[in-house]
Short mmCIF file of C-alpha atoms in Angstrom, two decimals:
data_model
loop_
_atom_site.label_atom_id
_atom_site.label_comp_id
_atom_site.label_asym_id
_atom_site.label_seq_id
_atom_site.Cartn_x
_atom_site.Cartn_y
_atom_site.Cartn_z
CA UNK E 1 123.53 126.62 40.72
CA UNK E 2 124.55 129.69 42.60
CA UNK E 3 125.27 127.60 45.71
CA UNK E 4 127.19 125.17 43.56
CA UNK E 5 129.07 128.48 42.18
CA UNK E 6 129.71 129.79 45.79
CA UNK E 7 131.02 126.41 46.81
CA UNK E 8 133.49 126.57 43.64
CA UNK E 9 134.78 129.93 45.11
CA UNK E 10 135.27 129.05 48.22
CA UNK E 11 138.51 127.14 48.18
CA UNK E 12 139.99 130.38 46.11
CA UNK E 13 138.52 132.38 49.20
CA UNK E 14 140.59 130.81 51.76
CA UNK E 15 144.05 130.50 49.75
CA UNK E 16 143.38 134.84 48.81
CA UNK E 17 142.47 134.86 52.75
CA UNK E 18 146.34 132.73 53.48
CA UNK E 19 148.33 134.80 50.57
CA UNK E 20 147.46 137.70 52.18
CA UNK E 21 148.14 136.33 55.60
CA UNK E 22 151.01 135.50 54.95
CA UNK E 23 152.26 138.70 53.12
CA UNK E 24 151.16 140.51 56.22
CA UNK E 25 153.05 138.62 58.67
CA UNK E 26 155.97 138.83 56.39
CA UNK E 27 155.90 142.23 56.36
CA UNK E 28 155.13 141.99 60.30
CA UNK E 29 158.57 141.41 61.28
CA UNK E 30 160.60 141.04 57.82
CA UNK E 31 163.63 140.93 59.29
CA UNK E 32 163.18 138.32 61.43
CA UNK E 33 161.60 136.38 58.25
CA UNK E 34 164.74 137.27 56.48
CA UNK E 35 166.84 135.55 58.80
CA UNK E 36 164.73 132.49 58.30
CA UNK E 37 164.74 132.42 54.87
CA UNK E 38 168.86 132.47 54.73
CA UNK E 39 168.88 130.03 57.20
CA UNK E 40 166.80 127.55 55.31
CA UNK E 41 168.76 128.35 51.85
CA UNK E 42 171.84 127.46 53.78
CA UNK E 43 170.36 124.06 55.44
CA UNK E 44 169.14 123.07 51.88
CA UNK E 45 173.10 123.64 50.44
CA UNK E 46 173.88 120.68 53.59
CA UNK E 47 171.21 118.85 52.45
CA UNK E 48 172.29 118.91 48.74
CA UNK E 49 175.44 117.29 49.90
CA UNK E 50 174.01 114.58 51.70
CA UNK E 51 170.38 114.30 50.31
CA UNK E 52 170.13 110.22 50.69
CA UNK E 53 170.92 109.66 54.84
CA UNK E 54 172.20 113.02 56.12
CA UNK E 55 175.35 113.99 57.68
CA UNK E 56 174.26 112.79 60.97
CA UNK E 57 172.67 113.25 63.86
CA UNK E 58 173.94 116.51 65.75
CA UNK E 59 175.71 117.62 62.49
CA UNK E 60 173.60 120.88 62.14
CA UNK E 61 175.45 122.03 65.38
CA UNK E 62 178.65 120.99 64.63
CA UNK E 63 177.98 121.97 60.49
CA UNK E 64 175.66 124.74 59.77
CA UNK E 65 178.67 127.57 60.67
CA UNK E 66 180.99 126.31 58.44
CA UNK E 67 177.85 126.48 55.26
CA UNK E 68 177.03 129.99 56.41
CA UNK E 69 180.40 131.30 56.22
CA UNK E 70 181.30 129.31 52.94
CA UNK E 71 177.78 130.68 51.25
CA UNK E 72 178.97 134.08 51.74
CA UNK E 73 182.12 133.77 50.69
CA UNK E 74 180.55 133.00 47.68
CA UNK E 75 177.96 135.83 48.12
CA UNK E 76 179.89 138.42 49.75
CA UNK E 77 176.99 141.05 48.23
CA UNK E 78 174.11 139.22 50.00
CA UNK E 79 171.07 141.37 51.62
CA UNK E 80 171.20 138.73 54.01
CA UNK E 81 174.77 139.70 55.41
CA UNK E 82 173.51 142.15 58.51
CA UNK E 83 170.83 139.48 59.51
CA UNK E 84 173.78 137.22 60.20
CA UNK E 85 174.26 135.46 64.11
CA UNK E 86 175.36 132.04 65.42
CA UNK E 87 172.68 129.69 64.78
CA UNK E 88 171.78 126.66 66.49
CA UNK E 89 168.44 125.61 64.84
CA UNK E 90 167.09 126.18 61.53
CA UNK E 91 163.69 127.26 62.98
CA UNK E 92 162.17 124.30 60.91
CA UNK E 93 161.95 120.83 62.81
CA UNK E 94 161.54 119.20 59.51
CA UNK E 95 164.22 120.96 57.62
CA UNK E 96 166.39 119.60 60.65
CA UNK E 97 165.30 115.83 60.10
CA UNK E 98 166.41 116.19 56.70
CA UNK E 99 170.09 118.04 57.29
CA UNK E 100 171.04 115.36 59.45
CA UNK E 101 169.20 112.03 58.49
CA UNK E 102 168.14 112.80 54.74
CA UNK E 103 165.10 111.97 53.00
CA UNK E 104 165.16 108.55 54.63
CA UNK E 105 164.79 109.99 57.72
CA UNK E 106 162.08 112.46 56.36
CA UNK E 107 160.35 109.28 54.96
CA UNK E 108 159.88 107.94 58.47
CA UNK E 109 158.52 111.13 59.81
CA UNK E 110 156.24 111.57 57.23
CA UNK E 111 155.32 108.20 57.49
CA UNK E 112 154.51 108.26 61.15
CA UNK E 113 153.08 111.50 60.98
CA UNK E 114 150.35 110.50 58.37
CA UNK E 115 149.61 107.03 60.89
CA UNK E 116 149.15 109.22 63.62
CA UNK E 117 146.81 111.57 61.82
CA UNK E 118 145.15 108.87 59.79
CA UNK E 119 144.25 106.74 63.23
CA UNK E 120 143.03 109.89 64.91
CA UNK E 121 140.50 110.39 61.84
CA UNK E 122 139.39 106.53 62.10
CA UNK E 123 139.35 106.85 65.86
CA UNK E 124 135.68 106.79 67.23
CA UNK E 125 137.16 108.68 70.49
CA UNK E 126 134.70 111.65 71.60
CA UNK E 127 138.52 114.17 72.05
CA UNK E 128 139.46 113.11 68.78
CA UNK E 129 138.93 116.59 67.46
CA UNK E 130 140.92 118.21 69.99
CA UNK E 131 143.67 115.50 69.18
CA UNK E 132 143.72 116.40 65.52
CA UNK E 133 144.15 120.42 65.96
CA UNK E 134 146.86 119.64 68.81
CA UNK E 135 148.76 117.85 66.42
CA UNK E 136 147.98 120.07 63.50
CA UNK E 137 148.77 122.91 65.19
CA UNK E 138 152.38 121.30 66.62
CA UNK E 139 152.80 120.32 62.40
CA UNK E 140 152.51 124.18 61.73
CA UNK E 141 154.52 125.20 64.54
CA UNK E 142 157.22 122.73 63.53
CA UNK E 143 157.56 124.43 60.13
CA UNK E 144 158.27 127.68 61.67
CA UNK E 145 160.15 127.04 65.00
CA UNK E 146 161.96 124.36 67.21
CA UNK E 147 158.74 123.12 69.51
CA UNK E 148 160.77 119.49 70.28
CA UNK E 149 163.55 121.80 72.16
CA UNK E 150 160.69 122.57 74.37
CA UNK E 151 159.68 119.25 77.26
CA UNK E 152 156.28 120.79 77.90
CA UNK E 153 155.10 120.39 74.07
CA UNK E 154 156.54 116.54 73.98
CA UNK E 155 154.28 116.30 77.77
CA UNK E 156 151.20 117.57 75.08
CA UNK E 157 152.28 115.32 72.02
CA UNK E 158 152.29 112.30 74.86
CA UNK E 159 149.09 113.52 76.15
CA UNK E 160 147.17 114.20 72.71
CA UNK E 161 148.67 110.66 71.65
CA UNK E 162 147.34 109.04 75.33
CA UNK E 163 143.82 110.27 74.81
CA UNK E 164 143.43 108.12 71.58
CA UNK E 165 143.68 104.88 73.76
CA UNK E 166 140.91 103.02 74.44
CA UNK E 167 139.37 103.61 77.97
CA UNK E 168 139.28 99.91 78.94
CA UNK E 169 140.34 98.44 82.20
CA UNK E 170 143.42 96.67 81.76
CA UNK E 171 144.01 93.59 84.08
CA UNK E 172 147.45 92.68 85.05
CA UNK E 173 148.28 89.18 85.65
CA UNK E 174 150.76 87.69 88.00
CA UNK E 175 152.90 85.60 84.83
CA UNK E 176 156.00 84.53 84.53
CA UNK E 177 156.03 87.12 81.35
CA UNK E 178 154.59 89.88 83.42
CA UNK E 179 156.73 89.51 86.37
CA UNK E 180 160.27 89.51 84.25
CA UNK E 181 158.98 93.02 82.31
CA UNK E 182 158.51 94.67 85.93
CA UNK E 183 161.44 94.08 86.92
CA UNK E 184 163.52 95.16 83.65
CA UNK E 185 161.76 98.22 84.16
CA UNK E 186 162.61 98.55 87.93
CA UNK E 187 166.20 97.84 86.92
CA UNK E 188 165.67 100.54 83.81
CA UNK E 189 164.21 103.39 85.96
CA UNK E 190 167.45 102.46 88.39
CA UNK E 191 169.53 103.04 85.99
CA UNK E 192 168.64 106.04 84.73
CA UNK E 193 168.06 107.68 88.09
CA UNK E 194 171.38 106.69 88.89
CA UNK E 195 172.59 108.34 85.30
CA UNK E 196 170.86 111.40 85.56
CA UNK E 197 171.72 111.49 89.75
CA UNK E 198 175.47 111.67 88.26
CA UNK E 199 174.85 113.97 85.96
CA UNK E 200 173.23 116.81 87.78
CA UNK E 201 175.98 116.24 90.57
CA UNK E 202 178.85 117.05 87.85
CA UNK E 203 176.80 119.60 86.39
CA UNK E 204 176.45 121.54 90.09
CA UNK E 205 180.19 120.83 89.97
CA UNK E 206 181.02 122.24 86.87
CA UNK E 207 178.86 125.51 87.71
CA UNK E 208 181.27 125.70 90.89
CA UNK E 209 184.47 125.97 89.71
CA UNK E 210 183.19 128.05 86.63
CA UNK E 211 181.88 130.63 89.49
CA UNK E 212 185.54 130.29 91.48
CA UNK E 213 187.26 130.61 87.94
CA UNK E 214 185.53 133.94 87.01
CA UNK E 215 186.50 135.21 90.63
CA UNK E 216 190.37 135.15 89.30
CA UNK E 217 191.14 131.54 90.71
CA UNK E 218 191.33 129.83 86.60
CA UNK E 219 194.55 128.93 87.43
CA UNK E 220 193.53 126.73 90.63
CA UNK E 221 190.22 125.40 89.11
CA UNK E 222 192.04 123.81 86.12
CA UNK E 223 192.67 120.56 87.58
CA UNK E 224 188.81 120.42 88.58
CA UNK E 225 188.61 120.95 85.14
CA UNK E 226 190.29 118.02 84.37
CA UNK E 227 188.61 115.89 86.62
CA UNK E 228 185.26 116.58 85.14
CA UNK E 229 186.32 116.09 81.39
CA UNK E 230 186.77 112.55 82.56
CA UNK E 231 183.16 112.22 83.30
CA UNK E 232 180.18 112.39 80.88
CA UNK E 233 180.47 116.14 80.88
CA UNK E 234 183.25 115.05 78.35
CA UNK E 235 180.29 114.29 75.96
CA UNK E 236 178.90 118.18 76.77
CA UNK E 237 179.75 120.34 74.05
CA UNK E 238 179.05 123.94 76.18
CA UNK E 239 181.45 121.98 78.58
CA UNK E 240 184.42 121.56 76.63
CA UNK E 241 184.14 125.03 75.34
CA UNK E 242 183.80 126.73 78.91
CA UNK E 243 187.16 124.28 79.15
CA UNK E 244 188.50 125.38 76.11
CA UNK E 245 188.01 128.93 77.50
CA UNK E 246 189.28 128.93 80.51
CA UNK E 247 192.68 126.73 79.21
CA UNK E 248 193.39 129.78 76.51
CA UNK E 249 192.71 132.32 79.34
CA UNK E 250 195.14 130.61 81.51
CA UNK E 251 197.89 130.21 78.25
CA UNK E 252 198.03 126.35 77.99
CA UNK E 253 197.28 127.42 74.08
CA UNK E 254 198.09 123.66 72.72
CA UNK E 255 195.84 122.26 75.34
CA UNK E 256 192.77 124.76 74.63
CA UNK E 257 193.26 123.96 70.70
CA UNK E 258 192.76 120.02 71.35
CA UNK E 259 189.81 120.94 73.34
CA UNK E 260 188.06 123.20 70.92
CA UNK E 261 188.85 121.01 68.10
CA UNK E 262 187.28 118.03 69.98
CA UNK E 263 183.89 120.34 70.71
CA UNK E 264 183.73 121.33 67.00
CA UNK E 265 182.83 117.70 66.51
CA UNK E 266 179.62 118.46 68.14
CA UNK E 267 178.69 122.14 68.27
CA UNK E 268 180.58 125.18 66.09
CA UNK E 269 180.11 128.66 65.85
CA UNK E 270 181.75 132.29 65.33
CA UNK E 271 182.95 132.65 69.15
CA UNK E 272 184.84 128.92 68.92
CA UNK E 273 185.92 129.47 66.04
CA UNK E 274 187.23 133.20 67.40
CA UNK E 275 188.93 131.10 70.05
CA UNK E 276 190.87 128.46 68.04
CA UNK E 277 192.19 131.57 65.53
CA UNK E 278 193.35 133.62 69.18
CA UNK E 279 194.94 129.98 70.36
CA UNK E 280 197.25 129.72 67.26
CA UNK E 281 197.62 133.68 67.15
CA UNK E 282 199.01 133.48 70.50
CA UNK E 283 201.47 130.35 69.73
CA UNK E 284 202.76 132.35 66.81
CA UNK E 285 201.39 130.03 64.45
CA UNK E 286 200.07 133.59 62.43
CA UNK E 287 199.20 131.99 58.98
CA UNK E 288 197.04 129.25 61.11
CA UNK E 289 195.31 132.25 62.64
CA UNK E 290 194.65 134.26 59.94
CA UNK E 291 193.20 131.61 57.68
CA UNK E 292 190.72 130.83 60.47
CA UNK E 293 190.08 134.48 61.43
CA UNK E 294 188.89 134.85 57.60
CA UNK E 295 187.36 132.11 57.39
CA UNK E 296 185.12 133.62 60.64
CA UNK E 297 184.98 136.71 58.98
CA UNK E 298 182.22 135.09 56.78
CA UNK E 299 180.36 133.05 58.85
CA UNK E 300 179.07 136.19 60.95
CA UNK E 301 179.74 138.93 57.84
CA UNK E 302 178.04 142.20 60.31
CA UNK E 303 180.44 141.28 63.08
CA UNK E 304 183.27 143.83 63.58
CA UNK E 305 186.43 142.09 65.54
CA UNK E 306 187.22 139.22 62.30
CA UNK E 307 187.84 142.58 60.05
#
């Protein structure tokens, strides 16, 4: 009976030992647990708008500004204000899933999430136990963090996944079925090298003339400029604001706004947004600049310049 007693007690001995884990980790670095906590009551205002499918995928770039600075507007007395920055991820991979694809999207995660675990319980693999914490540990990271902006933990979630197959030599036969899959994926693996070969070349371009443009030559490295937004660095939001830059700093105003309007599809924060209000200052479009500059004023409440 006492055994039976202890046994009782013990699951209300390791949710005391978790409480009090987490109130000292809190308390660790509060301000930093602040910051999360604001940015996951602002995600869930996005996700209140668009619970069903999300506003889309890449939306919390080009979105989450534009939520911070409304919510305090709204709250212009909020403890949160001085933990205010530009933020890119809402330190929850989950929370993300569900800002931009909705709780159908958090359906299918959950969904594959709860395969993956269930089939490494079933699995009769002698690692399975070192599967299981991997994952269970990358679940808890996830919660707290961005781990899927990092390519060494998908290399781990591929290997943790690889090590549930079964060990069995696999023979590869010479069919008509066989031969027509190696070479789509000859032609695939072309393709993308040749992709990604393009890419890094414009890349190494770009990071050229931004070098020779911060030496004083913006004026000459403009048409380069151009050249390169007719590639697929058109697609590359950091791109088209470095462009977006360099056009105000040179005074082609109207072209910088078209820009910077065109990268707020796909990534927004306080400095664009700083940008856009100095484009139409400049123009003498005040009214225009002022309504943004305001608006600014509350997405990053502790920063000075806006006031």
């Amino acid at each position: 009976t006492l055994q039976l007693r202890h046994f009782k007690l013990l699951p209300v001995l390791i949710m005391g030992i978790i409480l009090a884990g987490t109130f000292v980790l809190y308390y660790q670095k509060k301000d930093s647990a602040d910051g999360r906590l604001l940015i996951w009551k602002v995600s869930f205002e996005m996700i209140k708008d668009k619970p069903v499918i999300g506003h889309g995928y890449g939306a919390f770039h080009a979105k989450y500004m534009d939520y911070q600075g409304e919510y305090f507007k709204n709250n212009p007395n909020s403890k949160y204000a001085k933990l205010t920055d530009n933020v890119k991820h809402p330190f929850n991979e989950f929370i993300k899933v569900a800002v931009e694809f909705g709780l159908v999207g958090l359906i299918v995660v959950f969904s594959f999430i709860l395969f993956v675990l269930w089939k490494v319980i079933k699995s009769e693999n002698k690692d399975r136990g070192l599967v299981f914490s991997g994952l269970v540990s990358f679940l808890v990271f996830a919660c707290f963090s961005y781990p899927l902006q990092n390519i060494a933990v998908w290399l781990l979630l591929a290997f943790y996944l690889l090590a549930l197959l079964p060990s069995k030599k696999i023979r590869i036969r010479n069919s008509p079925g066989s031969i027509i899959a190696r070479i789509l994926v000859v032609i695939l693996c072309a393709f993308f090298f040749s992709h990604f070969s393009k890419q890094i070349q414009a890349e190494m371009k770009w990071k050229t003339i931004a070098v020779n443009s911060l030496r004083g030559n913006t004026e000459g490295m403009l048409p380069e400029y151009e050249k390169l937004y007719s590639t697929s660095l058109k697609q590359n939001p950091y791109f088209l604001y470095n462009y977006g830059a360099e056009l105000n700093f040179a005074g082609r105003f109207d072209k910088s706004i078209d820009i910077l309007i065109e990268c707020q599809q796909r990534f927004n924060d306080y400095d664009l947004q700083m940008l856009l209000a100095d484009n139409y200052h400049k123009k003498g479009e005040t009214e225009k600049a002022i309504e943004i500059f305001r608006h600014t004023s509350f997405m990053i409440p502790c920063r000075f310049l806006p006031i």
